[in-house]
CSV table of C-alpha atoms in Angstrom, one decimal:
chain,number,residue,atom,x,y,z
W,1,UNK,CA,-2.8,11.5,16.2
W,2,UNK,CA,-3.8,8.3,14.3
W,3,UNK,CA,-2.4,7.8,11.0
W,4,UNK,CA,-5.3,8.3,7.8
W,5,UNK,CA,-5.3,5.2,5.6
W,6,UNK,CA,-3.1,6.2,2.7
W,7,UNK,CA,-0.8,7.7,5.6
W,8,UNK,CA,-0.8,3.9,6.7
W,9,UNK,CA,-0.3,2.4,3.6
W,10,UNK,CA,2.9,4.6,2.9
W,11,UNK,CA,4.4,3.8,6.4
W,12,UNK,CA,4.4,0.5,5.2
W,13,UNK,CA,6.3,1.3,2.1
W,14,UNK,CA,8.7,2.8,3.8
W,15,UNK,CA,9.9,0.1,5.9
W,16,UNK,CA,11.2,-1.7,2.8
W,17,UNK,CA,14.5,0.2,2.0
W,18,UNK,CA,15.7,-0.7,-1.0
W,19,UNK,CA,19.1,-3.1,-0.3
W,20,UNK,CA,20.7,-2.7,-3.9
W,21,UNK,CA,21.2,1.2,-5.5
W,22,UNK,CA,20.0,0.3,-8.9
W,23,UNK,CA,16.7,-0.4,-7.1
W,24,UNK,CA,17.4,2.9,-4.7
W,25,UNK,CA,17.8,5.1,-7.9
W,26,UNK,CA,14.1,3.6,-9.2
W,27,UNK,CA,12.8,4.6,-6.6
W,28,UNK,CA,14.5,8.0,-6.0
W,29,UNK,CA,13.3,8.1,-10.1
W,30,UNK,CA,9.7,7.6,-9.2
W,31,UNK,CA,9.7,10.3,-6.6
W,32,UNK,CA,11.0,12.9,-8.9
W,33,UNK,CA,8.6,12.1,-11.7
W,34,UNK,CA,5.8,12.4,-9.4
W,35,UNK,CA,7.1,14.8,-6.7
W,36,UNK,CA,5.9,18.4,-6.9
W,37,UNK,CA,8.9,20.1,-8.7
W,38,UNK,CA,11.5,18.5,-10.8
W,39,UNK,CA,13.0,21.0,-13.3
W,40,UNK,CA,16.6,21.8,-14.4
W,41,UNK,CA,16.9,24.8,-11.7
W,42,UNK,CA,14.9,23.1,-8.6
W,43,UNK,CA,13.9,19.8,-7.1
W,44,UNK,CA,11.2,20.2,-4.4
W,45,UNK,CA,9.6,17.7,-2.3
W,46,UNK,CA,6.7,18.0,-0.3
W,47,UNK,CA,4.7,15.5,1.5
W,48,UNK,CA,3.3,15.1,4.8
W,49,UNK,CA,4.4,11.3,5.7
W,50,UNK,CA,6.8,11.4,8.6
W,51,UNK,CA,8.0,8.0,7.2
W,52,UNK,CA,8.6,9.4,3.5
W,53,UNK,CA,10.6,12.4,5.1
W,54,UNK,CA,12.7,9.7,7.0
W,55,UNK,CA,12.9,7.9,4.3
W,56,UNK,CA,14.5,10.8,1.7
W,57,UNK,CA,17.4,11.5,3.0
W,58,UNK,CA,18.7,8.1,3.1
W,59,UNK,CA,17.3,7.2,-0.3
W,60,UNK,CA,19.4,10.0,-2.0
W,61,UNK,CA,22.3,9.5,-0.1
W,62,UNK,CA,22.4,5.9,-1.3
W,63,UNK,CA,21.0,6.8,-5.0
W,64,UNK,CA,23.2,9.6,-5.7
W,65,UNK,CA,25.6,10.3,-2.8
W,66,UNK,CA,24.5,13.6,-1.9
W,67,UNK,CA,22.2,15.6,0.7
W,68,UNK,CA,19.4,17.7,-0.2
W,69,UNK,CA,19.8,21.0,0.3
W,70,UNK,CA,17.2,22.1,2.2
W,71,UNK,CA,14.8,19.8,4.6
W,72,UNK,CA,13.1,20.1,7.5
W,73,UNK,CA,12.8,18.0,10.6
W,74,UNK,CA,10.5,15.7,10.6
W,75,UNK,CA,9.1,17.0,14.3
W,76,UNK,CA,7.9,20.0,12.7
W,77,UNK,CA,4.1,20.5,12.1
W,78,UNK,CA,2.3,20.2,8.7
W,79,UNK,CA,4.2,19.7,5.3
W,80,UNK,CA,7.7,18.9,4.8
W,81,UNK,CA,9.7,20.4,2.2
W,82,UNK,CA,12.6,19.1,0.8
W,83,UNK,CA,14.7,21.2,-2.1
W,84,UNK,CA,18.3,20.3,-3.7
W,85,UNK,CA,19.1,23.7,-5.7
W,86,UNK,CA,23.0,23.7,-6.0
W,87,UNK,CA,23.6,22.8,-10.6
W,88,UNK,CA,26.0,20.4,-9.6
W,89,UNK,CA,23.3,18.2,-7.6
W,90,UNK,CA,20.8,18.4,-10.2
W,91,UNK,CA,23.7,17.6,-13.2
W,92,UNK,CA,24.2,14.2,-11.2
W,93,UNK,CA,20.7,13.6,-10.9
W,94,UNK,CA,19.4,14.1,-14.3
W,95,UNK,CA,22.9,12.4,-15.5
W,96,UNK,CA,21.9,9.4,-13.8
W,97,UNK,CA,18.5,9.1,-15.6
W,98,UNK,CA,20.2,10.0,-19.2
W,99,UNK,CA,18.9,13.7,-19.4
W,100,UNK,CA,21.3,17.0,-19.6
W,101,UNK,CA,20.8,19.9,-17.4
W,102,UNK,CA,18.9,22.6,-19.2
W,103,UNK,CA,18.6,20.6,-22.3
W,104,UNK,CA,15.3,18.6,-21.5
W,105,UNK,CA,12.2,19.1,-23.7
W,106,UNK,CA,9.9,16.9,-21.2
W,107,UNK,CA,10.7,14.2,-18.6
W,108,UNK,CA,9.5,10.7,-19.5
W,109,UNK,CA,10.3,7.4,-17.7
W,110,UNK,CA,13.8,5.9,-18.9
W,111,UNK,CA,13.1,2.8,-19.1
W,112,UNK,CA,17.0,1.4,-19.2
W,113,UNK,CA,16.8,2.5,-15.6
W,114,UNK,CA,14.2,-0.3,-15.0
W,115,UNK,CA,15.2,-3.2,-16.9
W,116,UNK,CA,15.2,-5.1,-13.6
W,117,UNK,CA,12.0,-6.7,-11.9
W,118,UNK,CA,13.3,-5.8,-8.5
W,119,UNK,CA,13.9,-2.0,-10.0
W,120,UNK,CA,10.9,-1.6,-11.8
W,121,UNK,CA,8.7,-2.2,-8.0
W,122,UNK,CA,11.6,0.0,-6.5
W,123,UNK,CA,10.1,2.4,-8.9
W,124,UNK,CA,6.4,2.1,-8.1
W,125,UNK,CA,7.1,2.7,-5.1
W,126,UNK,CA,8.6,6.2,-5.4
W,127,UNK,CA,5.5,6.8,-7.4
W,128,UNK,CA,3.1,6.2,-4.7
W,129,UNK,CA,5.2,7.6,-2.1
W,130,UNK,CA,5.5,10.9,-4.0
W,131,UNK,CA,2.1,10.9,-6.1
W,132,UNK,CA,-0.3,8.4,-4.5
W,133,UNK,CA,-3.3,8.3,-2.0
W,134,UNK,CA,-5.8,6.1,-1.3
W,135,UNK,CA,-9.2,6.4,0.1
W,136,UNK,CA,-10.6,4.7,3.6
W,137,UNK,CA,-12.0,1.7,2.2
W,138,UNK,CA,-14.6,2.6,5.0
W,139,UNK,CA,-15.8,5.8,2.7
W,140,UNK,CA,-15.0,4.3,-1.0
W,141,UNK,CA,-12.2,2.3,-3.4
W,142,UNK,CA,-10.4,4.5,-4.4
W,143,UNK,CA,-6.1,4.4,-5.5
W,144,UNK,CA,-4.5,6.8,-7.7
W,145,UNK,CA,-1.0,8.9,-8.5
W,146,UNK,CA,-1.0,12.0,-10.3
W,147,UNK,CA,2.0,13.8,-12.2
W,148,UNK,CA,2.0,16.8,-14.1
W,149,UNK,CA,3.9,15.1,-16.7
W,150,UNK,CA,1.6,13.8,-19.5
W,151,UNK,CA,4.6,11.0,-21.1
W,152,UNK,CA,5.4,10.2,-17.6
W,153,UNK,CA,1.9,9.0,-16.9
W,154,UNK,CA,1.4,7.9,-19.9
W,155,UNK,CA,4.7,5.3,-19.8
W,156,UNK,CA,3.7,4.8,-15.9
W,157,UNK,CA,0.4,3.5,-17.1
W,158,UNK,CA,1.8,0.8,-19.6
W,159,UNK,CA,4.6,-0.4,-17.1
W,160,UNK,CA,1.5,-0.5,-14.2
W,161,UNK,CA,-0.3,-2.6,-17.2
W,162,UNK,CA,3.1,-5.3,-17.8
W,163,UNK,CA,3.8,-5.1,-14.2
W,164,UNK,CA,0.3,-5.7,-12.3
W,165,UNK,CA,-1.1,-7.3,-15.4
W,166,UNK,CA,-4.1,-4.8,-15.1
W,167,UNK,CA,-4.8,-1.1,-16.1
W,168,UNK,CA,-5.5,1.4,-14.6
W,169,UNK,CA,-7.7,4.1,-15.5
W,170,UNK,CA,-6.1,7.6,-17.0
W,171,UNK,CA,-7.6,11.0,-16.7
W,172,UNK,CA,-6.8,14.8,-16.8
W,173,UNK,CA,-7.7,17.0,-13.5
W,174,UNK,CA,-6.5,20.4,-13.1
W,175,UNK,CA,-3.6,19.9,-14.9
W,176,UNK,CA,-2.6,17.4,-13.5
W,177,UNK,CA,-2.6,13.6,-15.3
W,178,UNK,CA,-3.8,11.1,-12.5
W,179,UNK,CA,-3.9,7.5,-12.6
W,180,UNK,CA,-6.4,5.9,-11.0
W,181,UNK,CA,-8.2,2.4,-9.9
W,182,UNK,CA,-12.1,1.9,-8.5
W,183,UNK,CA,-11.7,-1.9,-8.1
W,184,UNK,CA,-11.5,-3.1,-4.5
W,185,UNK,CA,-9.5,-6.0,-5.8
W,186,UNK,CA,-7.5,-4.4,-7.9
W,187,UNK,CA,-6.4,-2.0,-5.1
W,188,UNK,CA,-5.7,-5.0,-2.8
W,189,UNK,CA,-3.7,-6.5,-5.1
W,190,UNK,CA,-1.5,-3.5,-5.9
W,191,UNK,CA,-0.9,-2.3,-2.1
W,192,UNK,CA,-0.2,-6.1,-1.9
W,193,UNK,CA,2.6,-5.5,-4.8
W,194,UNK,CA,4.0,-2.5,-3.4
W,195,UNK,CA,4.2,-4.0,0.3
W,196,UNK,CA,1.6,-2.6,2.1
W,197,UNK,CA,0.1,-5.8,2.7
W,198,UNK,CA,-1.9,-5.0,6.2
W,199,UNK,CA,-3.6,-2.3,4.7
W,200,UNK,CA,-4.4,-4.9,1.6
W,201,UNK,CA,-6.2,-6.9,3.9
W,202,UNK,CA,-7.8,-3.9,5.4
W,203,UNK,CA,-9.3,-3.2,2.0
W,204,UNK,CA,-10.5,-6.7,1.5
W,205,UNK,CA,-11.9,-6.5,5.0
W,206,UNK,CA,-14.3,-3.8,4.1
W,207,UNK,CA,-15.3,-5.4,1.5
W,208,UNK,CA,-15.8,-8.5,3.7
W,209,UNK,CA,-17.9,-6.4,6.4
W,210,UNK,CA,-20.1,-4.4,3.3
W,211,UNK,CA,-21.2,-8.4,1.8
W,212,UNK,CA,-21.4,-9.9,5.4
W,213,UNK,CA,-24.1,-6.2,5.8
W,214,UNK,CA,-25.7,-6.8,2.1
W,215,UNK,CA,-26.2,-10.5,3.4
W,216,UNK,CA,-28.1,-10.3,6.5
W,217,UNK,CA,-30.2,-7.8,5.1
W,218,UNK,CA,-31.1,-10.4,2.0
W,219,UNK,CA,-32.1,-12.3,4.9
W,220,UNK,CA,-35.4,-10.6,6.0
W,221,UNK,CA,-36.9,-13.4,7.1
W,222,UNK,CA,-34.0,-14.1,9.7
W,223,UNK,CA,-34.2,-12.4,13.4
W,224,UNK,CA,-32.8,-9.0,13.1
W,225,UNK,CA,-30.9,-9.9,16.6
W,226,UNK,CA,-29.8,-12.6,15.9
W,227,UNK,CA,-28.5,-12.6,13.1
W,228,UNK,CA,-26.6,-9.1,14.0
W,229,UNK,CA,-25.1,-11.6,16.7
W,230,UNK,CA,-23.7,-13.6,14.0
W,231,UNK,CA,-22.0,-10.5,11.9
W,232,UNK,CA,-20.5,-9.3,14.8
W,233,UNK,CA,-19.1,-12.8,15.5
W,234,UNK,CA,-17.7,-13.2,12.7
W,235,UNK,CA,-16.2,-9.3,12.4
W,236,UNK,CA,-14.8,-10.0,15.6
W,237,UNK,CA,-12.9,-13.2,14.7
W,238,UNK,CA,-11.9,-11.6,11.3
W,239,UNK,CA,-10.6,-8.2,13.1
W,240,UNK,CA,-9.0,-11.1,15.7
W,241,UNK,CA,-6.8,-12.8,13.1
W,242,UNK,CA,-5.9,-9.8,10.9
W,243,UNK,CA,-4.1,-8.6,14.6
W,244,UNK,CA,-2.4,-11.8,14.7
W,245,UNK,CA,-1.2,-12.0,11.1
W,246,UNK,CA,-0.2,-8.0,11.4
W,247,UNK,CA,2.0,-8.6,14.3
W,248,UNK,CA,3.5,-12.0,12.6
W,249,UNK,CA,2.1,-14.2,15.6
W,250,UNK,CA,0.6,-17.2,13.7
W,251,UNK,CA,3.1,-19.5,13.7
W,252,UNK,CA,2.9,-19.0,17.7
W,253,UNK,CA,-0.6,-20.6,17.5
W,254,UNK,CA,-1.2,-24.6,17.9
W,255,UNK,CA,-2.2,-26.1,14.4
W,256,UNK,CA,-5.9,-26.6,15.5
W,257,UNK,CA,-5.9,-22.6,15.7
W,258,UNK,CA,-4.0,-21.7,12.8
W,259,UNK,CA,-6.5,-24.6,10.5
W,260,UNK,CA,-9.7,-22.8,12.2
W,261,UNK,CA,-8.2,-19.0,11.8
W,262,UNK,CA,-7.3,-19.5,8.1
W,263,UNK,CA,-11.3,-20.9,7.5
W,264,UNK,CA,-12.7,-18.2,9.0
W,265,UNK,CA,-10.4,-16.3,6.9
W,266,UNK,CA,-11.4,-18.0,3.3
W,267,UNK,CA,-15.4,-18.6,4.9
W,268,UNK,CA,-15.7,-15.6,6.3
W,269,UNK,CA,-19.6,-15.6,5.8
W,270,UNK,CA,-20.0,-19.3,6.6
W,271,UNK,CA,-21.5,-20.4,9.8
W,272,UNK,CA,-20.3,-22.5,12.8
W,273,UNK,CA,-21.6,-25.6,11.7
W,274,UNK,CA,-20.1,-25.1,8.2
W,275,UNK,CA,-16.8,-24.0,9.4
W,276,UNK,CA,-16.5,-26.7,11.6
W,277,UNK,CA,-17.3,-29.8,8.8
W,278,UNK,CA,-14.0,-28.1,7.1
W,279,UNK,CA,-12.0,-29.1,9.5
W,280,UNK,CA,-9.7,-32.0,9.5
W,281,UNK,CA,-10.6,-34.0,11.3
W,282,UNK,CA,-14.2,-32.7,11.2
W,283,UNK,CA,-15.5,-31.2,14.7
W,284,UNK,CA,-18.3,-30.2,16.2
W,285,UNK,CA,-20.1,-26.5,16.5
W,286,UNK,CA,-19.1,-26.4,19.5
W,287,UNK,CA,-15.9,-27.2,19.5
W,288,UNK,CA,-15.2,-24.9,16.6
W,289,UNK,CA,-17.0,-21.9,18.5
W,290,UNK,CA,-14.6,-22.8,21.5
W,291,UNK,CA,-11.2,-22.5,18.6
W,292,UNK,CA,-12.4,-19.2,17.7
W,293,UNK,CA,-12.8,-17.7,20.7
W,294,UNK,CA,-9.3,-18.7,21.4
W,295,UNK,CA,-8.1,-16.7,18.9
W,296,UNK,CA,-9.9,-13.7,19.8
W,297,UNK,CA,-8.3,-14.0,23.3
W,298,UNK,CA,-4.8,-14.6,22.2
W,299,UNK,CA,-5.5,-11.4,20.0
W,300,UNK,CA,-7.0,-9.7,23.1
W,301,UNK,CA,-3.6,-10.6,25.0
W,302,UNK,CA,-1.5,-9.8,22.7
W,303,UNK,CA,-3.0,-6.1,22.6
């Protein structure tokens, strides 16, 4: 079963484990604030990433050095539920964000837990882990994390805004306080941030494919063959070269490839002729149609 895209983008998350335990109790942090239950008497995780249910055990054991509870194996079917009950657990939990057992009015985000840079991206990842999604960019741009806590999301929103250096947008749904962004660049740049870089790109690629559409059909005096020729040239090559960056395979490439892979890249709407004059030395159509379609087929091989 194929993974859906904000499936994908957590996988990728997840393969970052965080080397220092400040940065491991961020993150276990941002999970609890945005995980489905985190009261004095109960902390309940639920999510339905096999890579986040790998992940939680681990986290926790470096963050706090203890196990949950309860947790399921991460063969089984549907959602995964993970629950620490036993007081003791919970006192070192909320002890090591500054709260007492039983004497907490409202959760908020302590902020002396994230005086680090490193600490304060640990963090924002727990958040989306726990909390976040984010839409195909096939279907729409959409990102957001929701919380039932109202200071939590409120705080999450000004550290997103010091962090990112952009804001979000902040709404009420059912209870729930959700934190959103609508800009396909903006999304980009924060899958980018929390290192989910592939599904960045994959972002920016629809967006790519929707102008490269919008484009040809400006062009209504262009033939409708041909120039669907041309799109799904350049698709191809783009789809080519995001293969080869995903699997870490460019430095394998001669220069001449890796020159003509990063122009179609930055052009991706330009045509043979112009992406050709860009290189250095400057080459011919031709010869520039002939570099492309060596990348396609060292992409081809490498599937």
């Amino acid at each position: 079963m194929s993974l859906s895209f904000s499936a994908g983008a957590k996988a990728e998350i997840c393969r970052d484990f965080p080397s220092k335990r400040c940065c491991a109790v961020a993150q276990a942090f941002g999970v609890l604030l945005y995980c489905n239950t985190f009261t004095s008497d109960t902390i309940r995780i639920v999510t339905e990433s096999r890579e986040f249910a790998m992940l939680l055990p681990k986290l926790f054991r470096k963050a706090f050095a203890l196990e949950f509870d309860e947790f399921p194996s991460v063969e089984a079917p549907g959602k995964l539920i993970f629950q620490i009950s036993d007081p003791q657990k919970l006192d070192v939990i909320f002890r090591t964000y500054g709260f007492e057992l039983g004497k907490m009015l409202s959760l908020h985000v302590n902020l002396s837990v994230l005086e680090e840079d490193c600490c304060k991206l640990a963090f924002l990842k727990g958040v989306f882990l726990a909390g976040g999604s984010v839409t195909d960019p096939a279907k729409g741009y959409h990102l957001e994390i929701a919380t039932a806590h109202q200071a939590v999301a409120r705080e999450t929103y000004t550290l997103m805004e010091e962090t990112l250096g952009f804001y979000p947008k902040l709404a009420s749904r059912g209870g729930s306080q959700v934190l959103y962004l609508k800009q396909s660049d903006l999304i980009s740049d924060c899958l980018t941030f929390l290192g989910a870089p592939v599904s960045a790109m994959g972002i920016m690629e629809a967006k790519l494919e929707k102008e490269l559409k919008n484009k040809v059909n400006r062009r209504c005096n262009c033939d409708e063959a041909n120039t669907s020729k041309v799109v799904d040239a350049a698709q191809e090559q783009i789809n080519a070269i995001r293969l080869i960056r995903e699997r870490n395979l460019m430095d394998r490439l001669p220069a001449k490839l890796q020159q003509a892979a990063f122009a179609r890249e930055q052009n991706p709407v330009s045509s043979l002729t112009e992406l050709a004059a860009m290189m250095d030395p400057p080459i011919t159509k031709p010869a520039m149609n002939h570099r492309l379609k060596k990348l396609i087929m060292f992409a081809k091989e490498e599937i």
